[in-house]
Tab-separated table of C-alpha atoms in Angstrom:
chain	number	residue	atom	x	y	z
A	1	MET	CA	9.792	-21.074	30.446
A	2	GLN	CA	10.175	-24.833	30.126
A	3	HIS	CA	7.229	-27.184	30.009
A	4	SER	CA	7.264	-30.910	30.659
A	5	PHE	CA	4.706	-33.369	29.411
A	6	SER	CA	4.394	-34.414	33.058
A	7	HIS	CA	2.254	-31.337	33.720
A	8	THR	CA	-0.734	-33.241	32.395
A	9	PRO	CA	-2.467	-35.577	34.877
A	10	LEU	CA	-2.742	-38.312	32.242
A	11	GLY	CA	-0.507	-41.349	32.556
A	12	PRO	CA	1.917	-42.283	29.749
A	13	ALA	CA	-0.292	-45.010	28.252
A	14	LEU	CA	-3.378	-42.773	28.287
A	15	GLN	CA	-1.358	-39.883	26.848
A	16	ARG	CA	-0.399	-42.070	23.897
A	17	GLN	CA	-4.001	-43.100	23.305
A	18	VAL	CA	-5.172	-39.492	23.495
A	19	GLY	CA	-2.376	-38.586	21.088
A	20	ASN	CA	-3.458	-41.286	18.637
A	21	LEU	CA	-7.075	-40.143	18.822
A	22	SER	CA	-6.012	-36.516	18.339
A	23	VAL	CA	-4.050	-37.334	15.183
A	24	LEU	CA	-6.932	-39.401	13.760
A	25	THR	CA	-9.428	-36.625	14.524
A	26	ALA	CA	-7.231	-34.043	12.805
A	27	ALA	CA	-6.886	-36.373	9.803
A	28	LEU	CA	-10.675	-36.718	9.676
A	29	LEU	CA	-11.076	-32.936	9.482
A	30	TRP	CA	-8.277	-32.606	6.894
A	31	GLY	CA	-10.009	-35.236	4.778
A	32	THR	CA	-12.859	-32.792	4.145
A	33	THR	CA	-10.661	-30.140	2.497
A	34	GLY	CA	-10.641	-31.555	-1.018
A	35	THR	CA	-14.398	-31.959	-1.136
A	36	ALA	CA	-14.963	-28.476	0.268
A	37	ALA	CA	-12.559	-26.943	-2.275
A	38	HIS	CA	-14.423	-28.725	-5.072
A	39	PHE	CA	-17.400	-26.389	-4.585
A	40	ASN	CA	-15.373	-23.239	-5.196
A	41	GLN	CA	-16.461	-21.388	-8.323
A	42	ASP	CA	-13.565	-20.221	-10.505
A	43	VAL	CA	-11.205	-19.818	-7.557
A	44	SER	CA	-7.543	-20.750	-7.790
A	45	PRO	CA	-6.517	-23.566	-5.405
A	46	LEU	CA	-3.596	-21.338	-4.435
A	47	ALA	CA	-6.020	-18.698	-3.171
A	48	THR	CA	-8.019	-21.306	-1.272
A	49	GLY	CA	-4.952	-22.791	0.385
A	50	ALA	CA	-3.393	-19.416	1.165
A	51	PHE	CA	-6.529	-18.113	2.870
A	52	ALA	CA	-7.178	-21.316	4.843
A	53	MET	CA	-3.627	-21.564	6.181
A	54	GLY	CA	-3.177	-17.795	6.452
A	55	PHE	CA	-6.324	-16.776	8.296
A	56	GLY	CA	-6.453	-19.999	10.315
A	57	GLY	CA	-2.799	-19.643	11.270
A	58	ILE	CA	-3.212	-16.085	12.499
A	59	LEU	CA	-6.275	-17.100	14.533
A	60	GLN	CA	-4.233	-19.879	16.105
A	61	ALA	CA	-1.549	-17.401	17.114
A	62	VAL	CA	-4.179	-15.024	18.547
A	63	LEU	CA	-5.756	-17.813	20.609
A	64	SER	CA	-2.296	-18.749	21.926
A	65	ARG	CA	-1.141	-15.174	22.607
A	66	ARG	CA	-0.752	-15.592	26.386
A	67	ILE	CA	1.352	-18.723	26.021
A	68	LEU	CA	3.353	-17.067	23.231
A	69	ARG	CA	4.194	-14.140	25.533
A	70	ALA	CA	5.199	-16.497	28.330
A	71	GLU	CA	7.372	-18.584	25.984
A	72	LEU	CA	8.868	-15.659	24.040
A	73	ALA	CA	12.419	-16.042	25.363
A	74	THR	CA	12.508	-19.767	24.547
A	75	LEU	CA	10.956	-19.202	21.130
A	76	LEU	CA	13.661	-16.658	20.263
A	77	VAL	CA	16.356	-19.171	21.186
A	78	HIS	CA	14.849	-21.647	18.711
A	79	LYS	CA	13.768	-19.109	16.103
A	80	HIS	CA	15.572	-21.017	13.328
A	81	LEU	CA	13.258	-23.997	13.862
A	82	ILE	CA	10.207	-21.723	13.825
A	83	LEU	CA	11.234	-19.974	10.601
A	84	TRP	CA	12.000	-23.236	8.792
A	85	ALA	CA	8.678	-24.678	9.947
A	86	ALA	CA	6.849	-21.545	8.761
A	87	LEU	CA	8.503	-21.848	5.342
A	88	PHE	CA	7.296	-25.427	4.890
A	89	ILE	CA	3.827	-24.473	6.141
A	90	ILE	CA	3.689	-21.857	3.368
A	91	VAL	CA	4.748	-24.401	0.744
A	92	TYR	CA	2.339	-27.105	1.904
A	93	PRO	CA	-1.093	-25.613	1.026
A	94	LEU	CA	0.122	-24.126	-2.251
A	95	ALA	CA	1.464	-27.505	-3.393
A	96	PHE	CA	-1.389	-29.555	-1.943
A	97	TYR	CA	-4.330	-27.668	-3.446
A	98	SER	CA	-2.574	-27.345	-6.780
A	99	ALA	CA	-1.954	-31.113	-6.783
A	100	MET	CA	-5.682	-31.703	-6.330
A	101	GLU	CA	-6.397	-29.322	-9.203
A	102	TYR	CA	-4.127	-31.320	-11.526
A	103	THR	CA	-4.917	-34.880	-10.414
A	104	GLY	CA	-8.330	-34.877	-8.732
A	105	VAL	CA	-9.501	-34.693	-5.121
A	106	ALA	CA	-8.778	-38.293	-4.115
A	107	MET	CA	-5.579	-38.854	-6.048
A	108	GLY	CA	-4.024	-35.547	-5.005
A	109	THR	CA	-4.737	-36.338	-1.370
A	110	VAL	CA	-3.451	-39.911	-1.400
A	111	ILE	CA	-0.187	-38.949	-3.126
A	112	THR	CA	0.517	-36.322	-0.492
A	113	ILE	CA	-0.296	-38.590	2.434
A	114	ALA	CA	1.600	-41.541	0.960
A	115	THR	CA	4.745	-39.408	0.624
A	116	ALA	CA	4.697	-37.988	4.159
A	117	PRO	CA	5.576	-41.158	6.161
A	118	LEU	CA	8.605	-41.943	4.009
A	119	ALA	CA	9.785	-38.348	4.260
A	120	ALA	CA	9.290	-38.425	8.033
A	121	VAL	CA	11.275	-41.615	8.622
A	122	ILE	CA	14.110	-40.410	6.364
A	123	LEU	CA	14.267	-37.081	8.209
A	124	GLU	CA	14.226	-38.789	11.611
A	125	TYR	CA	17.071	-41.064	10.547
A	126	VAL	CA	19.166	-38.255	9.029
A	127	LEU	CA	18.655	-35.849	11.941
A	128	ASP	CA	18.416	-38.192	14.928
A	129	ARG	CA	19.656	-41.581	13.629
A	130	LYS	CA	16.286	-42.908	14.766
A	131	GLN	CA	15.136	-46.228	13.308
A	132	VAL	CA	11.681	-47.755	13.110
A	133	SER	CA	10.504	-51.322	13.615
A	134	ALA	CA	9.643	-53.985	11.051
A	135	ARG	CA	5.993	-53.625	12.064
A	136	TRP	CA	6.114	-49.942	11.096
A	137	TYR	CA	7.459	-50.807	7.648
A	138	ALA	CA	4.800	-53.506	7.224
A	139	ALA	CA	2.055	-51.052	8.155
A	140	LEU	CA	3.539	-48.419	5.844
A	141	MET	CA	3.693	-50.849	2.907
A	142	LEU	CA	0.048	-51.796	3.432
A	143	GLY	CA	-0.889	-48.135	3.606
A	144	MET	CA	1.092	-47.183	0.507
A	145	VAL	CA	-0.335	-50.080	-1.490
A	146	GLY	CA	-3.737	-49.015	-0.248
A	147	VAL	CA	-3.400	-45.395	-1.350
A	148	GLY	CA	-1.929	-46.582	-4.661
A	149	LEU	CA	-4.933	-48.824	-5.289
A	150	MET	CA	-7.250	-45.952	-4.348
A	151	ALA	CA	-5.522	-43.696	-6.866
A	152	MET	CA	-5.589	-46.326	-9.631
A	153	GLY	CA	-9.168	-47.237	-8.809
A	154	GLU	CA	-10.402	-43.682	-9.118
A	155	THR	CA	-12.488	-42.577	-12.073
A	156	ARG	CA	-12.334	-38.799	-12.248
A	157	LEU	CA	-15.048	-36.513	-13.421
A	158	PRO	CA	-14.200	-34.774	-16.719
A	159	ASP	CA	-11.543	-32.114	-16.224
A	160	ALA	CA	-13.023	-28.781	-17.228
A	161	SER	CA	-9.605	-27.147	-17.190
A	162	MET	CA	-8.276	-29.506	-19.831
A	163	PRO	CA	-9.383	-28.859	-23.454
A	164	ALA	CA	-11.570	-31.595	-24.889
A	165	ASP	CA	-9.129	-32.187	-27.757
A	166	ALA	CA	-6.041	-32.282	-25.520
A	167	THR	CA	-3.529	-34.922	-26.532
A	168	GLY	CA	-2.674	-37.910	-24.377
A	169	PHE	CA	0.763	-36.396	-23.803
A	170	ALA	CA	-0.769	-33.153	-22.528
A	171	GLN	CA	-3.072	-35.048	-20.183
A	172	GLU	CA	-0.226	-37.168	-18.823
A	173	SER	CA	1.948	-34.083	-18.369
A	174	HIS	CA	-0.902	-32.473	-16.464
A	175	LYS	CA	-1.088	-35.483	-14.132
A	176	LEU	CA	2.699	-35.722	-13.680
A	177	ILE	CA	2.833	-32.089	-12.572
A	178	GLY	CA	0.136	-32.858	-10.034
A	179	ILE	CA	2.027	-35.913	-8.757
A	180	GLY	CA	5.172	-33.818	-8.304
A	181	LEU	CA	3.220	-31.177	-6.394
A	182	GLY	CA	1.647	-33.882	-4.217
A	183	ILE	CA	5.088	-35.245	-3.333
A	184	LEU	CA	6.289	-31.727	-2.484
A	185	ALA	CA	3.255	-31.228	-0.257
A	186	GLY	CA	3.911	-34.526	1.542
A	187	VAL	CA	7.549	-33.665	2.205
A	188	SER	CA	6.572	-30.196	3.435
A	189	TYR	CA	3.950	-31.609	5.797
A	190	ALA	CA	6.369	-34.176	7.245
A	191	THR	CA	9.073	-31.523	7.707
A	192	TYR	CA	7.005	-28.927	9.536
A	193	SER	CA	5.439	-31.653	11.704
A	194	LEU	CA	8.902	-32.938	12.629
A	195	LEU	CA	10.103	-29.423	13.464
A	196	ALA	CA	7.009	-28.770	15.600
A	197	ARG	CA	7.539	-31.970	17.574
A	198	ARG	CA	11.222	-31.187	18.021
A	199	MET	CA	10.306	-27.820	19.556
A	200	MET	CA	7.928	-29.564	21.950
A	201	LEU	CA	10.629	-32.041	22.961
A	202	LEU	CA	12.917	-29.072	23.630
A	203	GLY	CA	10.417	-27.873	26.244
A	204	ILE	CA	8.299	-25.388	24.273
A	205	HIS	CA	4.597	-25.603	25.036
A	206	ARG	CA	2.752	-27.207	22.117
A	207	ARG	CA	0.413	-24.235	21.642
A	208	ALA	CA	3.332	-21.810	21.633
A	209	ALA	CA	5.196	-23.874	19.036
A	210	MET	CA	2.163	-24.289	16.787
A	211	GLY	CA	0.975	-20.709	17.275
A	212	ALA	CA	4.377	-19.207	16.439
A	213	MET	CA	5.077	-21.162	13.272
A	214	PHE	CA	1.505	-21.016	11.934
A	215	GLY	CA	1.163	-17.352	12.866
A	216	ILE	CA	4.286	-16.335	10.928
A	217	ALA	CA	3.272	-18.466	7.957
A	218	GLY	CA	-0.246	-17.041	8.123
A	219	VAL	CA	0.933	-13.446	7.849
A	220	MET	CA	3.072	-14.228	4.808
A	221	LEU	CA	0.304	-16.227	3.115
A	222	LEU	CA	-2.264	-13.486	3.612
A	223	ILE	CA	0.111	-10.863	2.199
A	224	GLY	CA	0.551	-12.996	-0.901
A	225	LEU	CA	-3.195	-13.597	-1.082
A	226	ALA	CA	-3.949	-9.861	-0.886
A	227	ILE	CA	-1.610	-9.179	-3.795
A	228	SER	CA	-3.198	-12.045	-5.754
A	229	CYS	CA	-6.741	-10.815	-5.091
A	230	LEU	CA	-5.850	-7.303	-6.220
A	231	PHE	CA	-4.146	-8.199	-9.485
A	232	ILE	CA	-4.807	-11.830	-10.444
A	233	ASN	CA	-7.693	-13.677	-8.810
A	234	PRO	CA	-10.321	-11.563	-7.025
A	235	ARG	CA	-13.032	-14.283	-6.829
A	236	LEU	CA	-12.266	-15.829	-3.427
A	237	PHE	CA	-15.238	-14.015	-1.831
A	238	ALA	CA	-17.114	-13.211	-5.042
A	239	THR	CA	-20.044	-15.569	-4.287
A	240	PRO	CA	-21.705	-16.837	-1.087
A	241	VAL	CA	-20.507	-20.357	-1.878
A	242	ASN	CA	-16.893	-19.233	-2.309
A	243	ALA	CA	-17.019	-17.230	0.926
A	244	THR	CA	-18.552	-20.141	2.840
A	245	VAL	CA	-15.913	-22.553	1.597
A	246	ALA	CA	-13.099	-20.130	2.454
A	247	VAL	CA	-14.346	-19.564	6.013
A	248	TYR	CA	-14.984	-23.280	6.567
A	249	MET	CA	-11.492	-24.189	5.357
A	250	ALA	CA	-9.878	-21.645	7.676
A	251	LEU	CA	-11.875	-22.483	10.808
A	252	THR	CA	-12.269	-26.268	10.616
A	253	PRO	CA	-9.575	-28.144	8.641
A	254	MET	CA	-7.019	-25.477	9.489
A	255	LEU	CA	-7.618	-23.904	12.913
A	256	LEU	CA	-9.518	-26.656	14.744
A	257	ALA	CA	-7.566	-29.521	13.179
A	258	SER	CA	-4.203	-27.869	13.875
A	259	LEU	CA	-5.048	-27.324	17.544
A	260	ILE	CA	-6.022	-30.990	17.860
A	261	PHE	CA	-2.999	-32.105	15.832
A	262	GLY	CA	-0.659	-30.213	18.151
A	263	ARG	CA	-1.986	-32.269	21.070
A	264	GLY	CA	-1.179	-35.433	19.147
A	265	LEU	CA	2.323	-34.303	18.190
A	266	ALA	CA	3.172	-33.823	21.858
A	267	CYS	CA	2.594	-37.526	22.557
A	268	VAL	CA	3.173	-39.487	19.337
A	269	PRO	CA	6.434	-39.965	17.357
A	270	ILE	CA	6.376	-38.235	13.986
A	271	SER	CA	6.896	-41.475	12.024
A	272	ARG	CA	3.732	-42.902	13.595
A	273	VAL	CA	1.877	-39.591	13.182
A	274	THR	CA	2.404	-39.592	9.415
A	275	VAL	CA	1.160	-43.180	9.121
A	276	LEU	CA	-1.928	-42.473	11.229
A	277	THR	CA	-2.777	-39.527	8.979
A	278	MET	CA	-3.334	-42.042	6.190
A	279	PHE	CA	-6.835	-41.913	7.639
A	280	GLU	CA	-7.179	-38.646	5.705
A	281	PRO	CA	-7.216	-40.166	2.186
A	282	LEU	CA	-9.713	-42.741	3.388
A	283	VAL	CA	-12.042	-39.926	4.467
A	284	ALA	CA	-11.264	-37.900	1.335
A	285	GLY	CA	-11.943	-40.888	-0.919
A	286	LEU	CA	-15.281	-41.651	0.693
A	287	LEU	CA	-16.363	-38.001	0.513
A	288	ALA	CA	-15.183	-37.738	-3.105
A	289	VAL	CA	-17.441	-40.681	-3.985
A	290	ILE	CA	-20.450	-39.698	-1.850
A	291	VAL	CA	-20.433	-35.919	-2.298
A	292	VAL	CA	-18.357	-34.979	-5.354
A	293	GLY	CA	-19.462	-37.853	-7.580
A	294	GLU	CA	-16.075	-39.393	-8.309
A	295	GLN	CA	-16.091	-43.166	-8.566
A	296	PHE	CA	-13.922	-45.980	-7.241
A	297	THR	CA	-13.662	-49.434	-8.717
A	298	LEU	CA	-13.252	-52.607	-6.673
A	299	MET	CA	-9.508	-51.862	-6.707
A	300	GLY	CA	-10.148	-48.599	-4.885
A	301	ALA	CA	-12.320	-50.341	-2.307
A	302	VAL	CA	-9.543	-52.872	-1.642
A	303	GLY	CA	-7.177	-49.933	-1.167
A	304	MET	CA	-9.448	-48.493	1.502
A	305	VAL	CA	-9.454	-51.825	3.364
A	306	LEU	CA	-5.643	-51.927	3.254
A	307	ILE	CA	-5.413	-48.417	4.703
A	308	MET	CA	-7.720	-49.447	7.541
A	309	THR	CA	-5.503	-52.478	8.176
A	310	CYS	CA	-2.442	-50.231	8.226
A	311	LEU	CA	-4.036	-47.973	10.857
A	312	MET	CA	-5.064	-50.946	12.993
A	313	LEU	CA	-1.499	-52.301	12.910
A	314	GLN	CA	-0.125	-48.989	14.100
A	315	LEU	CA	-2.634	-48.648	16.907
A	316	ARG	CA	-2.245	-52.276	17.990
A	317	SER	CA	1.537	-51.907	17.976
A	318	GLN	CA	1.384	-49.030	20.427
A	319	THR	CA	-1.220	-50.786	22.604
A	320	SER	CA	0.955	-53.910	22.829
A	321	GLN	CA	4.009	-51.832	23.702
A	322	ALA	CA	2.118	-49.995	26.442
A	323	ALA	CA	0.985	-53.310	27.946
A	324	MET	CA	4.558	-54.662	27.963
A	325	THR	CA	6.020	-51.584	29.650
A	326	ARG	CA	3.213	-50.656	32.048
A	327	HIS	CA	4.563	-52.715	34.943
A	328	GLN	CA	8.087	-51.391	34.314
A	329	ALA	CA	7.121	-47.721	34.407
A	330	GLU	CA	8.147	-45.732	37.447
A	331	PRO	CA	5.765	-43.202	38.990
A	332	GLY	CA	6.513	-39.616	38.119
A	333	ALA	CA	7.013	-37.434	35.133
A	334	LEU	CA	7.050	-38.737	31.574
A	335	ASN	CA	10.435	-38.274	29.955
A	336	ILE	CA	10.104	-35.886	27.044
A	337	HIS	CA	12.757	-37.740	25.063
A	338	ASP	CA	11.172	-40.070	22.547
A	339	THR	CA	12.499	-43.550	23.254
A	340	SER	CA	9.508	-45.560	22.134
A	341	SER	CA	9.642	-48.053	19.349
A	342	HIS	CA	7.562	-46.976	16.399
């Protein structure tokens, strides 16, 4: 069964604004993950990420079961996209939460989010020969400088996992591993987002696309988590705090945010999506300071301002484009092919 974006009563300009707001709202919810994970007591970040993505992904598939049944034939035709997306969904939480463990809440988040836009634009160019505008690059540079200043302006709390007498080389190696994991997480996020949007542009309903790929990934993650809890790390639900964090992570930053994010992906090009999600490190940085107790210098505050400027440039760019094309638009369905300038 094919679905067109024209089934919604919203006009093209309003669809884009709703899409922007959806992406920003999802980024806001994702920005709480690092702070929530901080309160876990002796729980591996791998267990936290596996449960959040696993349980939340299966719930998303359950909530979308009617649409999944209706779209089954189309999903089977594009099963290769679903399986690749599921693979990168599995990689993402494992790399992301481990990066935060090695580098800190704020720095792990900003590295991941800074990597995603570059990965997205490279993938779009390689797969679709799609290019972005000079304004997009300007906004991206501001955002990347901003997240870099946030990372450099962060003063971490003492790392309990690192011995007090650890050498400078050991500490730097620890951080470099975290940076590598953050980059891997960013590339994984950009890739599964691109694959999800491609399925939507091929006519698959957004909830069917998101439910299928997150549902498959969720099953695999929970199988791995069950094995881990039996033999390696049984503390995920050992205390009320751990259980609360695990349930919160699955229901809010995973399930709710992914449902909202899917609405945004249906309307917004992936290169813009990954820049708009730079709102996440801004939220994560503020929560890390206010709740966790990490500190930012003036350099970090300047970084936050630059990220806000980056987001405003992206939103203004799309608003200006909508104003220029409004009088040229013909009544009728919105073309699902993405021809907008980023």
